[in-house]
Amino acid sequence: MKIHVLHCGSIRVSETVPFGGKIDLRSSGRQLLTPAEKRITLPVCVYLVEHPKGLLLVDTGWCREISPDGVYDEKAVKRVLPGYLAAFYRPSLPAGMAVHEQLADMGVRPEDLEYVILSHLDPDHTAGLRHVCRARRILLPEDEYFWSCRAVYKVRQPQKLWIEYPMERRFYRGSPLGPNHWVIDLFGDGSVQLVNVPGHTDGQAATLLRGRDRFVILAADAAFSPRNWQEGITPGFGFDRWRQQKSLIWLREMAEDPRCAAILCSHDPAVRPQTIEI
Ligand SMILES: [Zn+2]
């Protein structure tokens, strides 16, 4: 299996997002008001996986419409996101970095993708769905879809970015694996397992890819950097801190497994575009 790490744009956020700990209304407000010069720039990772059963894309990054000229464009962002999310993320997407642009460079058409897997429904993971919606299947954990009706997710996850696309929704099933013991085994052979890592959202999935004798975990936003699980620092933008901690403990255990080739977080600046083979 080959895992290609792509950077599909960036976010410019308060540093309380990766390492903020407790979130309440006041701290959410502070994140929106943090001036641009005090923010940090984090990548938005998307993964193309060459699996024996087909090409898998995990998450989709930002869409070209937020950055028509490849630079930060507040007006364009506000055409895609409501004002408070535009202020929270301050996203940009350099020319050639949108998911379909990078796939085209690699000779991959959206219809060549066996699956687009959405780890969760936050807009930095779903905005690019419009560019790859001709994939054979779009997969979302049922639990992520189900809880999107909650008020907290309605404000976080603009439905217009994903609701109209036909999705295959699968329930997690009981498993010894994961902090919540819930897993979707994509092909039924253990090679691609979506592991429920709740806390950031209820239904969020990390993707565990198992090669012959090594594995890689695409941790989505369960952590923003290895520092989160190494030092037990909860990221600051979640709905349930206790569940976030449980997910971090699981990631720490998996990181200590000698078969672990890498655990990649969606917004870790240390995760450069690269190809990992397992
Ligand atoms: Zn994210």
CSV table of C-alpha atoms and ligand atoms in Angstrom, one decimal, residues 120 122 124-125 200 221 224 266-267, ligand 1:
chain,number,residue,atom,x,y,z
A,120,HIS,CA,-15.9,13.9,9.7
A,122,ASP,CA,-16.1,19.9,9.4
A,124,ASP,CA,-11.8,21.8,6.0
A,125,HIS,CA,-12.5,18.1,5.3
A,200,HIS,CA,-13.6,16.4,18.2
A,221,ASP,CA,-8.5,15.8,14.1
A,224,PHE,CA,-3.1,18.0,15.9
A,266,SER,CA,-4.6,16.4,9.5
A,267,HIS,CA,-3.2,19.7,10.6
B,1,ZN,ZN,-9.8,19.7,10.5
